[in-house]
Tab-separated table of C-alpha atoms in Angstrom:
chain	number	residue	atom	x	y	z
A	13	MET	CA	1.522	-0.444	4.010
A	14	GLN	CA	3.759	-3.457	3.561
A	15	ILE	CA	3.324	-4.829	0.031
A	16	THR	CA	4.444	-8.280	-1.109
A	17	LEU	CA	4.312	-9.514	-4.706
A	18	SER	CA	4.116	-13.304	-5.008
A	19	PHE	CA	4.082	-15.424	-8.179
A	20	ALA	CA	5.221	-18.731	-9.643
A	21	THR	CA	6.552	-19.253	-13.156
A	22	THR	CA	7.751	-22.023	-15.411
A	23	ALA	CA	11.426	-22.291	-16.255
A	24	ASP	CA	10.817	-20.096	-19.308
A	25	GLY	CA	8.899	-17.417	-17.401
A	26	TYR	CA	5.228	-18.270	-17.987
A	27	LEU	CA	2.613	-17.709	-15.296
A	28	ASP	CA	0.170	-20.087	-17.003
A	29	ASP	CA	-0.476	-21.983	-20.215
A	30	ASN	CA	-3.020	-21.255	-22.949
A	31	SER	CA	-5.416	-24.081	-22.057
A	32	PRO	CA	-8.788	-23.412	-20.380
A	33	ARG	CA	-7.688	-25.337	-17.268
A	34	ARG	CA	-5.669	-23.844	-14.441
A	35	LEU	CA	-1.986	-24.801	-14.627
A	36	MET	CA	-0.501	-25.771	-11.263
A	37	ILE	CA	3.117	-24.609	-11.397
A	38	SER	CA	3.981	-24.885	-7.696
A	39	THR	CA	4.968	-28.094	-5.942
A	40	PRO	CA	2.951	-29.070	-2.827
A	41	GLU	CA	5.742	-27.803	-0.575
A	42	ASP	CA	5.820	-24.424	-2.285
A	43	TRP	CA	2.019	-24.149	-2.235
A	44	GLU	CA	1.986	-24.750	1.530
A	45	ALA	CA	4.501	-21.910	1.908
A	46	VAL	CA	2.275	-19.637	-0.196
A	47	LEU	CA	-0.709	-20.398	2.043
A	48	ARG	CA	1.396	-19.509	5.104
A	49	LEU	CA	2.421	-16.280	3.375
A	50	ARG	CA	-1.227	-15.416	2.776
A	51	ALA	CA	-1.957	-15.880	6.478
A	52	SER	CA	0.614	-13.195	7.363
A	53	HIS	CA	-1.230	-10.518	5.345
A	54	ASP	CA	-4.459	-8.537	5.768
A	55	ALA	CA	-5.542	-8.494	2.138
A	56	ILE	CA	-4.937	-10.325	-1.120
A	57	LEU	CA	-5.160	-8.841	-4.634
A	58	ALA	CA	-5.595	-10.560	-7.980
A	59	GLY	CA	-6.515	-8.946	-11.287
A	60	ALA	CA	-9.843	-9.468	-13.043
A	61	GLU	CA	-8.256	-11.555	-15.802
A	62	THR	CA	-6.968	-13.975	-13.158
A	63	LEU	CA	-10.470	-14.196	-11.678
A	64	ARG	CA	-12.014	-14.882	-15.073
A	65	ARG	CA	-9.395	-17.468	-15.978
A	66	ASP	CA	-8.915	-19.414	-12.724
A	67	ASP	CA	-11.994	-18.457	-10.652
A	68	PRO	CA	-10.024	-18.559	-7.365
A	69	ALA	CA	-11.773	-18.228	-4.005
A	70	LEU	CA	-8.657	-16.670	-2.360
A	71	LEU	CA	-9.591	-18.074	1.039
A	72	LEU	CA	-7.494	-18.268	4.184
A	73	ARG	CA	-7.164	-22.012	4.806
A	74	ASP	CA	-5.259	-21.892	8.109
A	75	ALA	CA	-7.824	-22.474	10.895
A	76	ALA	CA	-5.553	-20.964	13.570
A	77	ALA	CA	-4.999	-17.837	11.476
A	78	ARG	CA	-8.747	-17.491	10.951
A	79	GLU	CA	-9.382	-17.711	14.697
A	80	LEU	CA	-6.670	-15.154	15.387
A	81	ARG	CA	-8.327	-12.722	12.980
A	82	ARG	CA	-11.675	-13.267	14.699
A	83	ALA	CA	-10.063	-12.601	18.094
A	84	ARG	CA	-8.788	-9.284	16.750
A	85	GLY	CA	-12.283	-8.287	15.666
A	86	MET	CA	-11.592	-8.963	11.983
A	87	ARG	CA	-13.476	-11.092	9.480
A	88	PRO	CA	-11.854	-14.550	9.263
A	89	ASP	CA	-10.856	-14.451	5.583
A	90	LEU	CA	-8.403	-12.015	4.044
A	91	THR	CA	-9.823	-8.879	2.507
A	92	LYS	CA	-10.190	-9.631	-1.219
A	93	VAL	CA	-9.218	-7.038	-3.804
A	94	THR	CA	-9.388	-6.953	-7.585
A	95	LEU	CA	-9.224	-4.378	-10.360
A	96	THR	CA	-10.940	-4.237	-13.714
A	97	HIS	CA	-10.735	-1.989	-16.749
A	98	SER	CA	-13.530	-3.640	-18.722
A	99	GLY	CA	-15.942	-4.211	-15.827
A	100	ARG	CA	-16.471	-7.831	-16.901
A	101	LEU	CA	-16.904	-9.424	-13.489
A	102	SER	CA	-19.712	-11.805	-12.631
A	103	PRO	CA	-21.151	-11.773	-9.086
A	104	SER	CA	-21.234	-15.580	-9.337
A	105	MET	CA	-17.437	-15.803	-9.228
A	106	ARG	CA	-15.991	-17.606	-6.207
A	107	PHE	CA	-14.181	-14.358	-5.335
A	108	PHE	CA	-17.623	-12.958	-4.425
A	109	THR	CA	-19.524	-16.050	-3.272
A	110	GLU	CA	-17.054	-17.911	-1.039
A	111	GLY	CA	-15.567	-16.951	2.316
A	112	ASP	CA	-16.301	-14.384	5.004
A	113	ALA	CA	-14.326	-11.353	3.854
A	114	ASP	CA	-14.495	-7.704	2.881
A	115	ARG	CA	-14.294	-7.316	-0.905
A	116	TYR	CA	-13.143	-4.313	-2.934
A	117	VAL	CA	-13.269	-3.850	-6.691
A	118	PHE	CA	-11.310	-1.013	-8.314
A	119	SER	CA	-12.994	-0.096	-11.572
A	120	GLU	CA	-12.910	2.590	-14.252
A	121	LYS	CA	-16.712	2.493	-14.389
A	122	GLU	CA	-19.684	1.980	-12.100
A	123	LEU	CA	-20.654	-1.671	-11.605
A	124	PRO	CA	-24.231	-1.792	-10.278
A	125	GLU	CA	-24.368	-5.579	-10.789
A	126	LEU	CA	-21.887	-5.971	-7.909
A	127	LYS	CA	-23.976	-3.994	-5.445
A	128	GLY	CA	-24.310	-5.974	-2.245
A	129	VAL	CA	-21.401	-8.343	-2.937
A	130	ALA	CA	-18.466	-5.888	-2.951
A	131	GLU	CA	-17.553	-2.251	-2.501
A	132	VAL	CA	-16.797	-0.817	-5.923
A	133	ILE	CA	-14.239	1.988	-5.874
A	134	SER	CA	-14.639	3.679	-9.227
A	135	SER	CA	-12.711	6.501	-10.820
A	136	ASP	CA	-12.775	8.416	-14.084
A	137	SER	CA	-8.989	8.167	-14.291
A	138	SER	CA	-6.812	5.109	-14.893
A	139	ILE	CA	-6.339	2.643	-12.053
A	140	THR	CA	-2.884	2.887	-10.472
A	141	ALA	CA	-1.089	0.938	-7.767
A	142	SER	CA	-0.707	4.215	-5.860
A	143	ALA	CA	-4.457	4.754	-5.810
A	144	ILE	CA	-5.152	1.155	-4.792
A	145	VAL	CA	-2.705	1.277	-1.888
A	146	THR	CA	-3.993	4.644	-0.682
A	147	GLU	CA	-7.651	3.608	-0.742
A	148	LEU	CA	-6.948	0.275	0.967
A	149	GLU	CA	-4.892	1.996	3.653
A	150	LYS	CA	-7.800	4.307	4.384
A	151	ARG	CA	-9.904	1.177	4.921
A	152	GLY	CA	-7.492	-0.321	7.440
A	153	VAL	CA	-5.349	-2.626	5.298
A	154	GLU	CA	-1.742	-2.680	6.528
A	155	ARG	CA	-0.274	-5.744	4.736
A	156	LEU	CA	-1.177	-6.467	1.110
A	157	LEU	CA	-0.290	-9.602	-0.871
A	158	VAL	CA	-0.409	-9.150	-4.653
A	159	GLU	CA	-0.667	-12.430	-6.597
A	160	GLY	CA	-1.046	-11.197	-10.176
A	161	GLY	CA	-1.562	-11.484	-13.030
A	162	ALA	CA	1.289	-10.210	-15.150
A	163	SER	CA	-0.066	-6.719	-15.865
A	164	VAL	CA	-0.865	-6.144	-12.181
A	165	LEU	CA	2.611	-7.268	-11.099
A	166	ARG	CA	4.205	-4.980	-13.695
A	167	MET	CA	2.084	-2.031	-12.534
A	168	PHE	CA	3.132	-2.378	-8.901
A	169	LEU	CA	6.800	-2.759	-9.827
A	170	ALA	CA	6.750	0.130	-12.308
A	171	GLU	CA	5.318	2.450	-9.650
A	172	GLY	CA	7.806	1.285	-7.025
A	173	MET	CA	4.965	-0.055	-4.901
A	174	ALA	CA	6.545	-3.260	-3.603
A	175	ASP	CA	8.547	-3.968	-0.474
A	176	THR	CA	9.134	-7.671	-1.090
A	177	VAL	CA	8.974	-9.918	-4.149
A	178	ARG	CA	8.631	-13.693	-3.823
A	179	ARG	CA	9.476	-15.446	-7.080
A	180	ALA	CA	9.075	-19.225	-7.319
A	181	VAL	CA	10.375	-20.984	-10.448
A	182	ASN	CA	9.673	-24.584	-11.442
A	183	PRO	CA	12.850	-25.601	-13.331
A	184	GLN	CA	11.244	-28.865	-14.490
A	185	LEU	CA	8.380	-27.182	-16.330
A	186	THR	CA	8.824	-25.496	-19.711
A	187	LEU	CA	5.973	-24.409	-21.995
A	188	GLY	CA	7.410	-22.537	-24.952
A	189	PRO	CA	5.508	-19.951	-27.042
A	190	GLU	CA	3.152	-22.594	-28.471
A	191	ARG	CA	1.723	-23.560	-25.073
A	192	GLY	CA	2.627	-20.557	-22.958
A	193	GLY	CA	0.105	-18.008	-21.730
A	194	ALA	CA	1.030	-14.815	-19.865
A	195	GLN	CA	4.761	-14.383	-19.459
A	196	PHE	CA	6.410	-12.445	-16.663
A	197	ARG	CA	10.079	-12.006	-15.875
A	198	PHE	CA	11.361	-10.256	-12.771
A	199	GLU	CA	14.797	-8.691	-12.825
A	200	VAL	CA	16.185	-8.252	-9.323
A	201	PRO	CA	17.051	-4.553	-8.842
A	202	GLU	CA	20.612	-3.637	-8.005
A	203	GLY	CA	21.120	-3.596	-4.246
A	204	ALA	CA	18.139	-5.828	-3.441
A	205	VAL	CA	18.857	-8.597	-0.931
A	206	CYS	CA	17.428	-12.033	-1.790
A	207	ARG	CA	16.951	-15.128	0.337
A	208	ARG	CA	16.929	-18.336	-1.705
A	209	GLU	CA	15.491	-21.760	-0.879
A	210	ASN	CA	14.358	-24.951	-2.566
A	211	LEU	CA	10.832	-26.139	-1.759
A	212	GLY	CA	10.098	-29.548	-3.237
A	213	GLY	CA	12.016	-28.667	-6.384
A	214	MET	CA	10.749	-25.085	-6.666
A	215	GLU	CA	13.530	-22.493	-6.731
A	216	VAL	CA	12.241	-19.683	-4.519
A	217	ALA	CA	13.832	-16.242	-4.151
A	218	THR	CA	12.405	-13.739	-1.681
A	219	CYS	CA	13.860	-10.305	-2.428
A	220	THR	CA	13.650	-7.188	-0.254
A	221	LEU	CA	13.289	-4.108	-2.469
A	222	ARG	CA	12.788	-1.502	0.257
A	223	PRO	CA	14.470	-1.634	3.686
A	224	ASP	CA	12.450	-1.984	6.874
A	225	THR	CA	12.450	1.504	8.435
A	226	ARG	CA	9.709	0.846	10.988
A	227	ASP	CA	11.777	1.517	14.145
A	228	GLU	CA	13.186	4.780	12.793
A	229	ASP	CA	9.779	5.817	11.454
A	230	LEU	CA	8.009	5.253	14.758
A	231	ARG	CA	10.689	7.164	16.664
A	232	TYR	CA	10.432	10.296	14.529
A	233	LEU	CA	6.687	10.008	14.042
A	234	THR	CA	6.128	9.789	17.804
A	235	GLN	CA	8.054	13.054	18.066
A	236	ALA	CA	5.892	14.617	15.340
A	237	VAL	CA	2.689	13.586	17.131
A	238	ALA	CA	4.021	15.169	20.347
A	239	GLU	CA	4.761	18.395	18.447
A	240	GLY	CA	1.127	18.503	17.336
A	241	LEU	CA	0.023	18.644	20.963
A	242	ARG	CA	1.871	21.979	21.317
A	243	CYS	CA	-0.405	23.626	18.757
A	244	VAL	CA	-3.032	26.146	19.910
A	245	PRO	CA	-6.430	24.702	18.861
A	246	SER	CA	-8.316	26.449	16.075
A	247	ARG	CA	-11.798	25.813	14.697
A	248	THR	CA	-10.538	26.277	11.139
A	249	SER	CA	-7.435	24.057	11.054
A	250	TYR	CA	-5.948	20.838	12.354
A	251	CYS	CA	-3.253	20.717	15.015
A	252	VAL	CA	-0.349	18.914	13.349
A	253	GLY	CA	3.276	18.293	14.236
A	254	ALA	CA	6.175	17.592	11.868
A	255	VAL	CA	9.812	16.513	11.914
A	256	VAL	CA	12.317	16.847	9.062
A	257	ALA	CA	15.025	14.164	9.300
A	258	LEU	CA	18.198	14.597	7.239
A	259	PRO	CA	20.558	11.827	6.089
A	260	ASP	CA	23.320	13.407	8.189
A	261	GLY	CA	21.344	12.770	11.389
A	262	ARG	CA	20.082	16.313	12.014
A	263	SER	CA	16.372	16.886	12.552
A	264	PHE	CA	14.071	19.908	12.757
A	265	THR	CA	10.609	20.129	14.299
A	266	GLY	CA	7.556	22.311	13.786
A	267	TYR	CA	3.867	22.531	14.592
A	268	THR	CA	0.848	24.276	13.085
A	269	HIS	CA	0.880	28.091	13.496
A	270	GLU	CA	4.149	27.973	15.459
A	271	THR	CA	5.401	31.251	13.966
A	272	SER	CA	2.592	32.306	11.602
A	273	PRO	CA	-1.207	32.018	11.652
A	274	THR	CA	-1.099	30.562	8.119
A	275	HIS	CA	1.810	28.134	8.435
A	276	HIS	CA	1.285	24.394	8.567
A	277	ALA	CA	3.570	22.126	10.593
A	278	GLU	CA	5.515	20.936	7.547
A	279	GLN	CA	6.262	24.539	6.568
A	280	GLU	CA	7.565	25.320	10.044
A	281	ALA	CA	9.929	22.323	10.124
A	282	ILE	CA	11.151	22.891	6.561
A	283	ARG	CA	11.777	26.595	7.234
A	284	LYS	CA	14.009	25.733	10.218
A	285	ALA	CA	15.948	23.209	8.140
A	286	LEU	CA	16.495	25.697	5.317
A	287	ASP	CA	17.573	28.405	7.783
A	288	ALA	CA	20.220	25.953	9.023
A	289	GLY	CA	21.516	25.509	5.455
A	290	ALA	CA	20.192	21.979	5.048
A	291	GLU	CA	19.936	20.201	1.690
A	292	LEU	CA	16.464	18.639	1.699
A	293	ARG	CA	16.659	16.515	-1.449
A	294	GLY	CA	16.519	12.877	-0.354
A	295	ALA	CA	15.435	13.730	3.196
A	296	ALA	CA	12.425	12.363	5.091
A	297	ILE	CA	9.556	14.314	6.632
A	298	TYR	CA	7.326	12.979	9.384
A	299	SER	CA	3.913	14.545	9.899
A	300	SER	CA	1.261	13.553	12.398
A	301	MET	CA	-1.369	13.979	9.652
A	302	GLU	CA	-1.365	13.466	5.891
A	303	PRO	CA	0.216	16.505	4.177
A	304	CYS	CA	-2.419	18.778	2.662
A	305	SER	CA	-2.917	18.785	-1.122
A	306	GLN	CA	-4.957	21.994	-1.353
A	307	ARG	CA	-5.436	25.025	0.875
A	308	LYS	CA	-6.930	28.518	0.945
A	309	SER	CA	-4.569	30.379	3.284
A	310	GLU	CA	-1.457	30.102	1.072
A	311	PRO	CA	-0.834	29.372	-2.633
A	312	GLU	CA	1.318	26.260	-2.125
A	313	SER	CA	0.108	23.097	-0.404
A	314	CYS	CA	2.383	21.062	1.846
A	315	THR	CA	2.369	18.274	-0.747
A	316	GLN	CA	3.646	20.712	-3.382
A	317	LEU	CA	6.234	22.037	-0.924
A	318	ILE	CA	7.499	18.526	-0.205
A	319	LEU	CA	7.774	17.718	-3.912
A	320	ARG	CA	9.497	21.013	-4.712
A	321	HIS	CA	12.230	20.302	-2.160
A	322	GLY	CA	12.749	16.712	-3.334
A	323	PHE	CA	11.929	14.756	-0.186
A	324	ALA	CA	12.351	11.012	-0.687
A	325	ARG	CA	10.116	9.773	2.101
A	326	VAL	CA	6.935	10.970	3.823
A	327	VAL	CA	5.593	9.299	6.954
A	328	PHE	CA	2.367	10.118	8.789
A	329	ALA	CA	-0.060	8.639	11.325
A	330	LEU	CA	-3.538	9.736	10.204
A	331	TYR	CA	-5.168	10.390	6.838
A	332	GLU	CA	-6.709	13.868	6.792
A	333	PRO	CA	-10.482	13.613	7.316
A	334	ASP	CA	-12.733	15.181	4.674
A	335	ARG	CA	-13.691	18.045	6.985
A	336	PHE	CA	-12.278	21.135	5.314
A	337	VAL	CA	-11.214	19.732	1.910
A	338	CYS	CA	-10.865	16.353	0.194
A	339	CYS	CA	-7.157	15.648	0.665
A	340	ARG	CA	-5.137	13.694	-1.916
A	341	GLY	CA	-1.707	14.253	-0.397
A	342	ALA	CA	-0.624	10.633	-0.009
A	343	GLN	CA	-1.726	9.554	-3.455
A	344	THR	CA	-0.170	12.597	-5.143
A	345	LEU	CA	3.138	11.969	-3.380
A	346	ARG	CA	3.119	8.284	-4.309
A	347	GLU	CA	2.331	9.068	-7.929
A	348	ALA	CA	5.375	11.346	-7.948
A	349	GLY	CA	7.603	8.484	-6.738
A	350	VAL	CA	7.846	9.437	-3.061
A	351	ASP	CA	7.960	6.564	-0.551
A	352	VAL	CA	4.917	7.133	1.688
A	353	ARG	CA	4.450	5.218	4.958
A	354	VAL	CA	1.471	5.316	7.308
A	355	TYR	CA	1.383	4.118	10.936
A	356	PRO	CA	-2.219	4.257	12.188
A	357	GLU	CA	-1.198	2.883	15.598
A	358	LEU	CA	-0.048	6.421	16.460
A	359	ALA	CA	-3.273	8.079	15.280
A	360	GLU	CA	-4.811	8.312	18.752
A	361	GLY	CA	-2.344	11.065	19.694
A	362	VAL	CA	-3.408	12.988	16.585
A	363	HIS	CA	-7.076	12.622	17.529
A	364	ARG	CA	-6.231	13.911	21.007
A	365	ALA	CA	-4.512	17.000	19.581
A	366	ASN	CA	-7.630	17.689	17.524
A	367	ALA	CA	-10.301	16.820	20.074
A	368	HIS	CA	-11.648	20.370	19.719
A	369	LEU	CA	-12.875	19.472	16.220
A	370	GLY	CA	-14.522	16.192	17.194
A	371	ARG	CA	-14.343	13.057	15.078
C-alpha cells in the first residue's frame, strides 16, 4: 500500500485552534491541491477526534474522478476510514451520512450503534497503523491518504508506515499556546527528499520517506509467482514460490516442497542463500503468498524465519486465505519494523497455481 500523510499547520505548528469552530489554515490554492491529492487515492483516514471536532464529510469533489471510479467498478467516493479508542461516534456524523462510499471504523470495542452504516473492525488489542494498513489492504485499498489528527499522524510515523508526507505551513498565521489546539511538528528524516512549492502563500513540502521500488518488486515477484507454478499440488498446502534478493544483486529461488515435503517456499530460497554464504540481514524476500505465521509441520513459521534472519523487506502478491489457519504474517512483520509490500495485480498467477484447492 502507498501511504501519504497530509496536514496543514500554523507557523507555530498548530493543526487547529481551541475554539468550537473549524479553523481554515490552508489558502484556497492549497486546498484545491489537497482535493486533487485526495482524488489520487483509494481511501482517506481521519481520527475520531477530528470527526467529533470538525464533522467532515470527506467527499471526493472532482466529478471526473468520481466518474473514473465508477467506470472501474468502484463506489464514487473514497473509502472512508476512522479509528476510535472510546467508541464515541454518532451515526449522524457526516462521515456516515454523506457520500457513496465504503466506511470502516477501527475500534477497541464493539459498536452496535454503527451497524448498517459502517463495517466495524474491532480488536481486543490496541489499534496500530500496521493493523489498519493490513486490514485495509485485505479489503482492496491500495492508496491511503491519512489526514490526521495529531495522534494518528504520530502513530503512522512512529511505526514507519508512511511513504510520503505533505506538510503545508501558513507562515502568516500564528496562534500561540493561549489559542492553539493540537500541535504537531514533523521533522524531516535524514535522507528524505523533499519537493517545495508555494501555493497562495502556503509553504508546502512534499517529502518522500521510502523510495519507489515498484519496478524492482514486480520483476522479482513475477519470478516468485512463476516458481509457485513448479510446485506439485497438495490438498494440505498451498503452492508458493519465493525469491531472496540480496543487496549485492544475487538472488535465490525456491518453491513449496522443492526438496522436502515439509518445506515452504521461503525456507527453500533461504536455504540456498545460506548455502552460498549469503548475509541475509537487510535483504528482501519475495513470496507469491503471504508468509505463514503458524504451522503444524515444523516448529518455526516463515514469518519467524524471516525475522530471525533480519530481512528488511517482504513482498507478496496474495494474502493467505483462512483455509488452513488464520494467518497474521503481514501484520506481524510490519509490527516488527519490516517494510511489507503487496501487489494484488499478480495474484491471478497464485490462484492458478492453487486451482486444485479452489477459491
